[in-house]
XYZ file of C-alpha atoms in Angstrom:
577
model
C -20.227 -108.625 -140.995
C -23.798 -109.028 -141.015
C -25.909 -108.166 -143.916
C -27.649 -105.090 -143.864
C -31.419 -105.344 -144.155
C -33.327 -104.915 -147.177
C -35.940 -102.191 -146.932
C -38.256 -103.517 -149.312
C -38.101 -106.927 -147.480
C -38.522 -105.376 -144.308
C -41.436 -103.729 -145.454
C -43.328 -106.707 -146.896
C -42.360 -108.333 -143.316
C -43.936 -105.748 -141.693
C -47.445 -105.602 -143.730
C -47.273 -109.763 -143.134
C -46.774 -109.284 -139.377
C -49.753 -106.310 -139.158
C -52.365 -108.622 -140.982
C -53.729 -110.820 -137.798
C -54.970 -113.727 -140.544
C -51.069 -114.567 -140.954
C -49.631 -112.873 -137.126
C -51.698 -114.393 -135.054
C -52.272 -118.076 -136.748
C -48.514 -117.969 -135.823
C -47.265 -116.358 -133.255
C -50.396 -115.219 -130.757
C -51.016 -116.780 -127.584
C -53.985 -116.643 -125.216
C -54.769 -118.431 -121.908
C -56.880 -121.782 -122.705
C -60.235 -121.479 -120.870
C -60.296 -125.219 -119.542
C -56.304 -126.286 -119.001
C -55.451 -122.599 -117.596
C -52.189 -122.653 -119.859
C -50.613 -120.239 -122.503
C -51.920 -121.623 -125.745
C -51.538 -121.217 -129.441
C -54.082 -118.843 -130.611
C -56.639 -120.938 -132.607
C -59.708 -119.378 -134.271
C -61.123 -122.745 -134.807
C -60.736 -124.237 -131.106
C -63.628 -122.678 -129.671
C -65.802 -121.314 -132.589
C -66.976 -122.627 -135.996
C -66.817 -118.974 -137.618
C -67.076 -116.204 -134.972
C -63.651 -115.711 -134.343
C -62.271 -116.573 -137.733
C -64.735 -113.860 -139.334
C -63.289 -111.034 -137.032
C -59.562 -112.024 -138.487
C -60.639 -111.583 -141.853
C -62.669 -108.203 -141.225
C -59.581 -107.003 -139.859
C -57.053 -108.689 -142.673
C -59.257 -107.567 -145.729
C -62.375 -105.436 -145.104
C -64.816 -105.322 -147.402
C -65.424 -102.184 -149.131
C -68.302 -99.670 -150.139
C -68.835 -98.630 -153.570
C -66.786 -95.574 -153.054
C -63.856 -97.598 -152.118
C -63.662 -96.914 -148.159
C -63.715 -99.825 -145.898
C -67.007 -100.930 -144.346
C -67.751 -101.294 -140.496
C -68.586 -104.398 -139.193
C -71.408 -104.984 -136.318
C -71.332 -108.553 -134.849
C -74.317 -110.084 -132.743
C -72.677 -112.948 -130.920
C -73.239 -115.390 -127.921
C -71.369 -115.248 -124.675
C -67.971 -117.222 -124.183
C -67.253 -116.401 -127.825
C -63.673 -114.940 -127.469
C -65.402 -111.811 -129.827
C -63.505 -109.109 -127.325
C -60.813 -110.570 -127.140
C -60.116 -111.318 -130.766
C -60.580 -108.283 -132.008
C -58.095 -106.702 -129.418
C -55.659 -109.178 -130.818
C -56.005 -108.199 -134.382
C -55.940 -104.548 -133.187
C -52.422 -105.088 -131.675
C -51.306 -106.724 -134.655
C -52.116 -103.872 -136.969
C -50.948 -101.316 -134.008
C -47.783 -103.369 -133.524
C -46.411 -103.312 -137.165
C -47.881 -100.333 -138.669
C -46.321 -97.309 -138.195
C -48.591 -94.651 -136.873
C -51.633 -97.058 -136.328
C -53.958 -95.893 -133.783
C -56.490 -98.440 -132.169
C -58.929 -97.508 -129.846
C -61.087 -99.707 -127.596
C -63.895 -98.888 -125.394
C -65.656 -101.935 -123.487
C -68.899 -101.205 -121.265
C -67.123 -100.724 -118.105
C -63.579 -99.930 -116.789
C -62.923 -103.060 -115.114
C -63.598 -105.093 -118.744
C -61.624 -102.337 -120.229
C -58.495 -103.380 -117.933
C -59.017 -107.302 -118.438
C -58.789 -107.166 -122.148
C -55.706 -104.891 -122.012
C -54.271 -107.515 -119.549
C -55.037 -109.997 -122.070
C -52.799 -108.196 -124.905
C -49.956 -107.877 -122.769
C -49.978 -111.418 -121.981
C -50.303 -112.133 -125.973
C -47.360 -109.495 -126.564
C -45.416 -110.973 -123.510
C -45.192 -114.105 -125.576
C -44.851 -113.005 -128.918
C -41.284 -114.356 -130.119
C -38.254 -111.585 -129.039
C -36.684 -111.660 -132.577
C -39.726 -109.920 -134.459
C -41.574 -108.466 -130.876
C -42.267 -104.925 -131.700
C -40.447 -102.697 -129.563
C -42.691 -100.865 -127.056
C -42.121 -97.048 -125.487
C -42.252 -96.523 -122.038
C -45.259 -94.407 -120.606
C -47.156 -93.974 -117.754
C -50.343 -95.188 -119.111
C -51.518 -98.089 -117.652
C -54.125 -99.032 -120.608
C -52.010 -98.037 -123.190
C -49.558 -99.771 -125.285
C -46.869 -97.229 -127.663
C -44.641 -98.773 -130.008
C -41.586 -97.770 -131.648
C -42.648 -94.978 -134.138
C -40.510 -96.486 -136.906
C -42.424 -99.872 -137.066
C -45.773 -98.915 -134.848
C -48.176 -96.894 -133.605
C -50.259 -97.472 -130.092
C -53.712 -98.515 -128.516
C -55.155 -98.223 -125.428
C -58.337 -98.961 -123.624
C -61.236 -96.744 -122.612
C -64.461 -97.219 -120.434
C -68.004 -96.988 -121.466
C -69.534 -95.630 -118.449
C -67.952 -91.734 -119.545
C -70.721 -89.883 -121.014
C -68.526 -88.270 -123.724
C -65.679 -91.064 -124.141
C -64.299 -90.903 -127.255
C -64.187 -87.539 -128.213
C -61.139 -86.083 -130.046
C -60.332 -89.621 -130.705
C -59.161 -90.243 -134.734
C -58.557 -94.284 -134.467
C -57.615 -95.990 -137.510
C -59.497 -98.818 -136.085
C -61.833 -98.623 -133.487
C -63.288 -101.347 -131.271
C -66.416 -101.185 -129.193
C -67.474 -104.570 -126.737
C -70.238 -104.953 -125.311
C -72.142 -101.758 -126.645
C -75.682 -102.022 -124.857
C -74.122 -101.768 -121.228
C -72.647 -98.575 -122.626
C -73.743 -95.726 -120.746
C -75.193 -94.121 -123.095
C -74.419 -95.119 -127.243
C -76.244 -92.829 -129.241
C -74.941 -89.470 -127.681
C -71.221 -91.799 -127.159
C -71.474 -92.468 -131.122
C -72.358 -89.439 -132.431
C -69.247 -87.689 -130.969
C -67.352 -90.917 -132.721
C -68.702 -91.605 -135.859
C -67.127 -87.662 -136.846
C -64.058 -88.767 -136.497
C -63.872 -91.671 -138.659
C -66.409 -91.378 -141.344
C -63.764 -88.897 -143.803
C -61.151 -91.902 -143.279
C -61.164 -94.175 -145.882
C -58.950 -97.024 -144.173
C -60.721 -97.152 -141.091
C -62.356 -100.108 -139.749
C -64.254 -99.975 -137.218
C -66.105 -103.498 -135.222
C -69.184 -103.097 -132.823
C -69.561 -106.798 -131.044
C -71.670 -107.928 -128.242
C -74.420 -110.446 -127.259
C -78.354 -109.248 -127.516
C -79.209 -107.744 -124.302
C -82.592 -107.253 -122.289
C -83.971 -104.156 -123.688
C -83.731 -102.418 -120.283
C -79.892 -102.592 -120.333
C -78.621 -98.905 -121.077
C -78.392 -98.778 -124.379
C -80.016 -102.064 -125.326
C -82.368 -99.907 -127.343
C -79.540 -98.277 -129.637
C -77.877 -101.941 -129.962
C -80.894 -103.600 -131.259
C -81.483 -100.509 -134.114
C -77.663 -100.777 -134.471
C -78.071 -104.320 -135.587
C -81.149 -103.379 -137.665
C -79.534 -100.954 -139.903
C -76.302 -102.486 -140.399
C -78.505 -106.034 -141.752
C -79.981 -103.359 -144.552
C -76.642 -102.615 -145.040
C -76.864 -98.502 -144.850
C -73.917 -96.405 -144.858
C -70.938 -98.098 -144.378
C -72.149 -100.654 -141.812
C -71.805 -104.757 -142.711
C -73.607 -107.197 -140.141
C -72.828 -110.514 -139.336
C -74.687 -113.151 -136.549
C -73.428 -115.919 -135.339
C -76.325 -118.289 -133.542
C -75.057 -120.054 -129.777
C -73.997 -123.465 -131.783
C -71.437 -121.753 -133.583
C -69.269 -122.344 -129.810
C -67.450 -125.185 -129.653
C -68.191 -125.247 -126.248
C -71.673 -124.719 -125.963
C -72.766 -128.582 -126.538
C -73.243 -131.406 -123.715
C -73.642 -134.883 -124.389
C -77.640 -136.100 -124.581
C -78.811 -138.224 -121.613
C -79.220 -141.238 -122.456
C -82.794 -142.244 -122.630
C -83.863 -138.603 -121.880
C -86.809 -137.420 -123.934
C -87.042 -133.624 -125.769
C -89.975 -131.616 -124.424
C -91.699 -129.435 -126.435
C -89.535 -126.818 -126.616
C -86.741 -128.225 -127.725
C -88.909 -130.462 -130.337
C -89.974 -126.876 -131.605
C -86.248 -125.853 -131.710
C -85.023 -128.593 -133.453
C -87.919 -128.877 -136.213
C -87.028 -124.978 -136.987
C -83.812 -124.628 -136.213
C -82.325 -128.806 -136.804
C -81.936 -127.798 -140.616
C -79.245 -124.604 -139.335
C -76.958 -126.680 -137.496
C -78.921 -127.212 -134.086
C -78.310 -130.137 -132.356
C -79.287 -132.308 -129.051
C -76.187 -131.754 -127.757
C -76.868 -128.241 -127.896
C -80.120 -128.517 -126.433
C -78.398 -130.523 -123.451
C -76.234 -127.369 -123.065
C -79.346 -125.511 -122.558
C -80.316 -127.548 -120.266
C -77.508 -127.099 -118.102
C -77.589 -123.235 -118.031
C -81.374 -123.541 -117.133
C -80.453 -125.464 -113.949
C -76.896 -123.547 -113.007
C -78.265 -120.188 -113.632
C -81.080 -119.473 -111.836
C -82.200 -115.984 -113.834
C -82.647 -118.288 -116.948
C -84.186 -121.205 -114.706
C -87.239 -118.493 -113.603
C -86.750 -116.863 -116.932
C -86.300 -118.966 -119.899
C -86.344 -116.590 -122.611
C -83.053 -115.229 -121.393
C -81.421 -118.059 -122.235
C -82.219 -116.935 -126.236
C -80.869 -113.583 -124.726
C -77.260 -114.667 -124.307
C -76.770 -117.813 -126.180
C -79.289 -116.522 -129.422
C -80.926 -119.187 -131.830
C -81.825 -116.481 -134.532
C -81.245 -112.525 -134.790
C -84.946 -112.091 -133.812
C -86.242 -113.850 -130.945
C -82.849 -113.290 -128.946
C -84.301 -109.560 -128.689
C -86.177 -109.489 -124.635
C -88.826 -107.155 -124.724
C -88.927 -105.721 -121.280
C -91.159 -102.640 -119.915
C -90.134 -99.806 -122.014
C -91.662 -101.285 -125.127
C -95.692 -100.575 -125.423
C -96.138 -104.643 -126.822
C -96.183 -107.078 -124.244
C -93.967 -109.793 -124.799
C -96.629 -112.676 -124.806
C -98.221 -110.601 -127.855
C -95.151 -111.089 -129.907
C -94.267 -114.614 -129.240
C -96.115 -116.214 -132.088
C -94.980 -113.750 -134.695
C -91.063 -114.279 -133.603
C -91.536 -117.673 -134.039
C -92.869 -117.647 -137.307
C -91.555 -118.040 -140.791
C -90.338 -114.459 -141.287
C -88.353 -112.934 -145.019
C -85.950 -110.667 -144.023
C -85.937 -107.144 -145.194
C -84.789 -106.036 -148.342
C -85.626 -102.365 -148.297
C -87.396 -100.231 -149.802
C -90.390 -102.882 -151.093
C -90.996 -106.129 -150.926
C -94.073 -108.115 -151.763
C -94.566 -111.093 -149.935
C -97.615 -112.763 -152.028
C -99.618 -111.485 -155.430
C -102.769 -110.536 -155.598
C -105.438 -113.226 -154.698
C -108.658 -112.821 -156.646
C -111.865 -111.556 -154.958
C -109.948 -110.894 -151.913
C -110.329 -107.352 -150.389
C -106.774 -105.516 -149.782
C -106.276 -102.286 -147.327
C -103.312 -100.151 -147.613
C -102.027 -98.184 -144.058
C -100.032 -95.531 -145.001
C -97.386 -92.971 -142.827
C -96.333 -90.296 -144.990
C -92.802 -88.452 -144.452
C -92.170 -84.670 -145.767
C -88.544 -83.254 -147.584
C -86.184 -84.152 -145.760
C -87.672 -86.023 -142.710
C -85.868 -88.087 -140.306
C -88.625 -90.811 -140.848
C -89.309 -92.754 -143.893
C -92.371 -92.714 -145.820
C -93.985 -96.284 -145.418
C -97.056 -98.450 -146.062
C -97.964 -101.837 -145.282
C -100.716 -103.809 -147.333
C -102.916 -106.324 -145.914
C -104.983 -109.103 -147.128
C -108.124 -109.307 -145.498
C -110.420 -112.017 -144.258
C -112.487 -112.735 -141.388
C -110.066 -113.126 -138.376
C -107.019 -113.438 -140.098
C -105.186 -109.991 -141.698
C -102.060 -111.318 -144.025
C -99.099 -108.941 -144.206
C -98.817 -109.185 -148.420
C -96.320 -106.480 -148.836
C -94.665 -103.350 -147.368
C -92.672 -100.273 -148.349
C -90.335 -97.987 -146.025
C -87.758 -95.360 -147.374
C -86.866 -91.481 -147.544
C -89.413 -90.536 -150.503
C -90.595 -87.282 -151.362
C -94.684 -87.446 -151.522
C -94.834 -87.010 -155.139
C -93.118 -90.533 -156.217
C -94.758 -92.044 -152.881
C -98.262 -90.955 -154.052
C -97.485 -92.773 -157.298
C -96.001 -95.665 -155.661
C -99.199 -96.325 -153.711
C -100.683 -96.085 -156.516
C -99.100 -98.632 -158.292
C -99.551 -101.019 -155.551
C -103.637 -99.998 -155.261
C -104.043 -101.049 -158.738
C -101.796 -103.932 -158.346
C -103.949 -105.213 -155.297
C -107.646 -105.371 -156.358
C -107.987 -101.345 -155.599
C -106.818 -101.587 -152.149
C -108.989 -99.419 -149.790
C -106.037 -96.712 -148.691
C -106.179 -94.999 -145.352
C -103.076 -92.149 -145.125
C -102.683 -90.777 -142.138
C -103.975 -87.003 -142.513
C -101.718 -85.062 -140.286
C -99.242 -82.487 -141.378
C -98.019 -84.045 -145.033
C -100.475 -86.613 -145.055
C -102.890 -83.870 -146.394
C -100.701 -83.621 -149.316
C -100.497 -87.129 -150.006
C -104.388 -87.508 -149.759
C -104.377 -84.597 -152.403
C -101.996 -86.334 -154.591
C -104.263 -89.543 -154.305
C -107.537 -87.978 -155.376
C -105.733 -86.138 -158.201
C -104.688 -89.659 -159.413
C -107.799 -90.691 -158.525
C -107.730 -93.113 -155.983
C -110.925 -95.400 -156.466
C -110.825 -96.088 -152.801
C -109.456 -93.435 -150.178
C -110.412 -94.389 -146.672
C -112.529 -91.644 -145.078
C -112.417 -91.421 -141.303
C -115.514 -89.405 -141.170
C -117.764 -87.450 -144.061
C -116.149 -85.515 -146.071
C -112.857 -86.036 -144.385
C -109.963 -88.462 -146.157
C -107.676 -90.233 -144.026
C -107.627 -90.616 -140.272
C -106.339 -88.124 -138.081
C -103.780 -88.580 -135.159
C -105.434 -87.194 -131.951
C -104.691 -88.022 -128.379
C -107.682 -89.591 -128.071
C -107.167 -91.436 -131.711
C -103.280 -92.886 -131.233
C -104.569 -94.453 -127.980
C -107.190 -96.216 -129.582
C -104.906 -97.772 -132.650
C -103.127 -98.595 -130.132
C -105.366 -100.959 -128.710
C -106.277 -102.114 -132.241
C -102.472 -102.882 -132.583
C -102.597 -104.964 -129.792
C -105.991 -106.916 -129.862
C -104.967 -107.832 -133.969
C -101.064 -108.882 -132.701
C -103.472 -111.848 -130.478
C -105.479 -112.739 -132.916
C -105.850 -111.445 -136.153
C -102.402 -110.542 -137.417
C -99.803 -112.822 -139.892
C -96.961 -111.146 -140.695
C -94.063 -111.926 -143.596
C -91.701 -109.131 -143.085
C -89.055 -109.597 -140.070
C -88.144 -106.436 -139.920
C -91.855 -105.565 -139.095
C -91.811 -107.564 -136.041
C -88.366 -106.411 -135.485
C -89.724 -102.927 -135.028
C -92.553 -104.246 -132.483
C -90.536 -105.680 -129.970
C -89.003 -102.253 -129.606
C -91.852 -100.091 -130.058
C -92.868 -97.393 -127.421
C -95.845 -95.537 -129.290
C -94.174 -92.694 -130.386
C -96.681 -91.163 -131.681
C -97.296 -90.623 -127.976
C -94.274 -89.442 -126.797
C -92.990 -87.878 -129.210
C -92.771 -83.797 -129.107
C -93.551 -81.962 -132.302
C -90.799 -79.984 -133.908
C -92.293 -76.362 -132.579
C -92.052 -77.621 -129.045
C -88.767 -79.089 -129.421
C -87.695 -75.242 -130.851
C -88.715 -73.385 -127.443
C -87.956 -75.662 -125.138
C -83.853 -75.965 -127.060
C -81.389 -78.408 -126.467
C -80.906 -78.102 -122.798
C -84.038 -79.683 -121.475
C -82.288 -83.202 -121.510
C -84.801 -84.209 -123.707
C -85.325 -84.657 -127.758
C -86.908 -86.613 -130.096
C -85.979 -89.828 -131.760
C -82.709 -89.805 -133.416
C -84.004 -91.966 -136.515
C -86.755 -94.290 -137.680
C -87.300 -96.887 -135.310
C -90.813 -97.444 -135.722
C -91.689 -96.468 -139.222
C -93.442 -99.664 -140.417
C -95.943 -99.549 -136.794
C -97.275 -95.924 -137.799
C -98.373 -97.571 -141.511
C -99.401 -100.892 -139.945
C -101.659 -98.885 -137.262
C -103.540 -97.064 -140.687
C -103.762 -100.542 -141.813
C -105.839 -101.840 -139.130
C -108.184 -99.278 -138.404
C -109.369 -99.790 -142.179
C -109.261 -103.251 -142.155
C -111.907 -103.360 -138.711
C -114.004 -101.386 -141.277
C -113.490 -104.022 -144.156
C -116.724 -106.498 -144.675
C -116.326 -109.882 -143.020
C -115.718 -112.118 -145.380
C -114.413 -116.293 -144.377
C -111.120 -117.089 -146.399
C -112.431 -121.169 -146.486
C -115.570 -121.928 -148.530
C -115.546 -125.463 -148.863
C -118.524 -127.018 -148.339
C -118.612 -129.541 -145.629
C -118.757 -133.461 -145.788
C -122.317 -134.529 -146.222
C -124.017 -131.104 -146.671
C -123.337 -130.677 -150.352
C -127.121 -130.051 -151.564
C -127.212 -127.692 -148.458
C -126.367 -123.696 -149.573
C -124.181 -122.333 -146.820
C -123.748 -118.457 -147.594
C -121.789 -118.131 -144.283
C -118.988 -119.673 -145.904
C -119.506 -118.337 -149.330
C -117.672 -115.411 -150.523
C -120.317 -112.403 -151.759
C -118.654 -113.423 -155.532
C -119.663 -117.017 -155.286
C -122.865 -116.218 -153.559
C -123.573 -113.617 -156.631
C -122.491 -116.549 -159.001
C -124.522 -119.184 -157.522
C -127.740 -116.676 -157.385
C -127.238 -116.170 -160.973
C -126.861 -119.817 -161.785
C -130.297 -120.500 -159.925
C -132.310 -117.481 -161.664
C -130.919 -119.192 -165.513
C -132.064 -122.275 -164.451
C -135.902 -121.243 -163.414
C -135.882 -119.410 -166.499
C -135.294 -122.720 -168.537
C -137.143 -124.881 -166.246
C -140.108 -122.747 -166.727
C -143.374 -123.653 -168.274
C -144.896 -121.929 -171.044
C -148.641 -121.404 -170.382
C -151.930 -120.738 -173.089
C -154.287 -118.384 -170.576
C -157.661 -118.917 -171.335
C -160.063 -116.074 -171.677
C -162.321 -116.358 -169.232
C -164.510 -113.373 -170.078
C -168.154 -113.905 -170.758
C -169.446 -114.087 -174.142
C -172.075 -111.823 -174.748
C -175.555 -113.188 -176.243
C-alpha cells in the first residue's frame, strides 16, 4: 500500500513550488541564447542583478505601510531576459496556487505569442512527478491548471485600445509598455482592478524608448513617479553593464575617444568598463540607426536613468539644449523640498513660483535661484499638493532663509491668492511685472516669450542640481500652451478625443519659467572678484561686488579723513587805520 499523502506536507510543497526563488533555481528551463539548447534556468548567467531582482519581487514583495504589496516598474536594457523572467515566475505562482490568475500583456500580439511559447517550453520540461496538471481549452495563449493545485494565465496584446478590462489578475505583467498603443487610457481601466487587492503584484518592465514611440511619454512619467515612490509603485534600474553579455574584449592597442573617456571618468566608479565600451562599439558599426544616431545607443543599452531618455519632436526643448545638463552631476529627487546649497552671503536669490488651488491635479512648486552674471544656480526647489495657505508660508520661510529672495508668483487664477497671502506676511520683495501689478501674468503673448527665456538660459546661463528638474525638460511640451482651461474642457465634454494632462508632468518648468523672467531683471553682478596677477594697486569695480565696492569706498573716505591736514587760516582782512 502506498502511504497516503499528508495535507499539511502537501501544502508546504505547494507554497515551495509557487515561489519562483526556489521553482525555478531548480526545475525551470529556457533555451540558451548562444548554444541553442534547453538549459537550466540561471538568473546569474546572463545578468548581474536584473533577472535575480524580478525572482525576488515575485518571491517576497515588498510592502506599503498599509501592508499591501508594492508594484514594481523596471527600466532595463535589451537582451535582458526581463520578459521572459517574469513570465516564468508568473507560471510558477499560477502553476501551484490554486486560483492564481496571471495576466500578461506585451506591446504587440506577435511578442505576446513568443513569450507564451516560451512557458510552454519551460512547462514542457518541468519534471512529470511534480508538473502541474493542465486543463484542456481552446485558448491558444492560455494556460489552465488543475483547480485543486492551480489557477491559469494567458497572454494579451497591447495594440487593443481597451485590453485589460474586466481583468482581476493576482499578478499582472506588462513588457514593453511604451510600444503600447496607448498606456494611460490602457492603465486606467487596469489599475481599478487591482488597487483593493492587497496580494497583488503587479511588474511594468521595458527598455527607455524614443519619446515618439506610442506611449514613450507615459513610460518615462511612469518611471518618474514610481523613483518618488508614490502610491504603491517601487522602481528599480538596471544600467547596460549589468548583461553579462553586453562586454567585448578591448583592441589591443586601440585608444578611447572622447566619449568613452567621458563615460568612463563618470560612469568607471559604477561598474563601467572598456570591455563595455568595446560592446558599444560593435552596435555602433552593426546597427546602422545607432551608427547615424549615437544617442540611441544610451536609448536601448542605458548608462544612467536620465540621459537614456531621447528627446524627439514632441518635446518644446531641443535636444542639443539639454545635453550639458544630463550630463551633469545631478541629486535625485526627494520630494517635496530639497535644498541643494545654503545661503551664500551678498548673493542675490529669486524665487519662481507656480501656485496650485484645493484639490488640483498639479502641485504647487517653486524653484530658487542663485544669481550672478551669466550663470543662474538651481539652490533649491519645492513641488507637492499644498493648499496656498501653508505654501504662502513655506515661501516664506525659504525668502527669509535666502537673503529675501525677490519672489515672482505667477498671478493667474490662485496665484492672486498667493500674492495676497505674501503681502499679508509681508513679503519684502514681491516681483511686480508692471506698476501696481504683483506677479507676472500668463498671456499668449507672455508664455511664448518665457519660453524663449527658458531656452536661451538652458544654453547658457542655467546650472541645475535637481534631476528630476531636467527630467521634466526632456519631456516638456509647453503646456501652458496647449493646455485647455477647465471651462472649455466642460462644453466641449469627453467626446472630443481630447483632454488635458492626466497629472503633473511639468510642474517644476512652470516655477522655473517665474524664475527666469525675475532673474533677467536681477542687477548684473560677476560671481569672481579676484583681482588679477599684477594689477593689485589697480581698483577694478567690474569685478567687484556693489558690497565690496561700498566697503572699499568707505575704507578710502576713513583714510582721507586721517590723512588730512589741519590748517590755521589767516585773516586776511585789512586792518583799519
Amino acid at each position: 500500500m502506498t502511504k497516503k499523502a499528508d495535507p499539511k506536507e502537501a501544502q508546504e510543497a505547494l507554497k515551495a513550488l509557487a515561489d519562483p526563488a526556489i521553482s525555478l533555481r531548480a526545475y525551470g528551463s529556457v533555451h540558451d541564447q548562444s548554444s541553442g539548447r534547453a538549459v537550466p534556468y540561471d538568473p546569474f548567467k546572463i545578468t548581474n542583478q536584473l533577472q535575480a531582482t524580478i525572482l525576488a519581487y515575485f518571491s517576497n514583495p515588498p510592502k506599503t505601510s498599509t501592508g499591501q504589496n508594492k508594484w514594481l516598474t523596471l527600466l532595463g536594457y535589451r537582451q535582458g531576459g526581463k520578459s521572459l523572467t517574469a513570465e516564468l515566475c508568473g507560471y510558477a505562482k499560477a502553476a501551484y496556487t490554486p486560483g492564481w490568475d496571471h495576466v500578461c500583456i506585451a506591446d504587440n500580439k506577435k511578442r505576446a505569442e513568443y513569450l507564451h511559447s516560451r512557458v510552454h517550453f519551460c512547462h514542457g520540461r518541468w519534471p512529470e512527478t511534480i508538473r502541474s496538471p493542465t486543463i484542456p481549452n481552446r485558448e491558444a495563449r492560455q494556460l489552465t491548471f488543475d483547480s485543486k493545485s492551480g489557477g491559469k494565465m494567458r497572454v494579451l496584446s497591447g495594440e487593443s485600445g481597451a485590453v485589460g478590462i474586466g481583468q482581476s489578475p493576482d499578478s499582472f505583467h506588462a513588457s514593453e509598455v511604451p510600444y503600447f498603443a496607448d498606456a494611460a487610457a490602457q492603465f486606467t481601466l487596469i489599475y481599478p482592478s487591482m488597487i483593493n487587492r492587497d496580494h497583488s503584484l503587479m511588474l511594468l518592465e521595458s527598455t527607455p524608448a524614443p519619446m515618439d514611440a506610442p506611449s514613450a511619454e507615459w513610460w518615462h512619467d511612469q518611471c518618474r513617479d514610481a523613483k518618488l515612490g508614490t502610491a504603491r509603485h517601487l522602481y528599480a534600474f538596471f544600467p547596460f553593464w549589468d548583461g553579462v553579455l553586453n562586454s567585448r574584449p578591448w583592441p589591443k592597442n586601440s585608444v578611447l575617444d572622447t566619449d568613452e573617456v567621458k563615460f568612463l571618468e563618470k560612469f568607471g566608479p559604477l561598474g563601467l568598463r572598456k570591455e563595455n565600451l568595446a560592446f558599444r562599439r560593435l552596435m555602433m558599426e552593426i546597427d546602422p540607426e545607432i551608427r547615424r544616431n549615437p544617442d540611441l545607443f544610451q536609448v536601448y543599452y542605458p548608462f544612467d536613468d536620465l540621459s537614456c531618455w531621447f528627446s524627439a519632436s514632441s518635446s518644446v526643448i531641443h535636444p542639443d539644449l539639454m545635453k550639458r545638463h544630463k550630463e551633469a552631476k545631478l541629486t535625485p529627487w526627494v520630494p517635496p523640498y530639497m535644498e541643494y546649497e545654503q545661503p551664500e552671503a551678498g548673493a542675490i536669490y529669486v524665487i519662481g513660483v507656480d501656485p496650485a488651488g484645493y484639490a488640483a491635479r498639479d502641485h504647487a512648486a517653486f524653484q530658487v535661484l542663485k544669481v550672478y552674471d551669466g550663470e543662474w544656480t538651481q539652490v533649491a526647489c519645492y513641488a507637492d499638493h499644498t493648499a496656498p495657505i501653508p505654501f504662502s508660508k513655506k515661501i516664506m520661510e525659504v525668502h527669509q532663509k535666502y537673503n529675501n529672495a525677490i519672489v515672482a508668483v505667477e498671478s493667474n487664477g490662485v496665484g492672486a491668492a498667493v500674492i495676497a497671502l505674501l503681502e499679508e506676511m509681508e513679503c519684502r520683495k514681491l516681483f511686480y511685472e508692471k506698476a501696481y501689478r504683483p506677479g507676472i501674468a500668463s498671456t499668449s503673448k507672455s508664455v511664448d516669450q518665457m519660453l524663449s527665456y527658458l531656452q536661451d538660459s538652458l544654453r547658457d546661463d542655467l546650472f541645475f542640481n535637481d534631476e528630476d528638474t531636467v527630467s521634466q525638460l526632456i519631456t516638456y511640451k509647453h503646456d501652458k500652451r496647449v493646455e485647455r482651461a477647465a471651462s472649455t474642457e466642460i462644453l466641449l465634454g469627453g467626446g472630443s478625443g481630447k483632454r488635458r494632462r492626466d497629472r503633473h508632468h511639468w510642474d517644476k518648468i512652470s516655477a522655473l519659467q517665474m524664475a527666469i523672467v525675475a532673474a533677467r531683471r536681477c542687477p548684473r553682478r560677476l560671481k569672481d572678484s579676484s583681482t588679477p596677477e599684477g594689477l593689485e594697486n589697480v581698483v577694478l569695480f567690474r569685478d567687484m561686488t556693489y558690497d565690496q565696492i561700498q566697503t572699499y569706498r568707505k575704507k578710502e573716505a576713513d583714510k582721507d579723513l586721517k590723512s588730512r591736514r589741519k590748517f590755521n587760516y589767516r585773516s586776511i582782512r585789512r586792518r583799519r587805520k
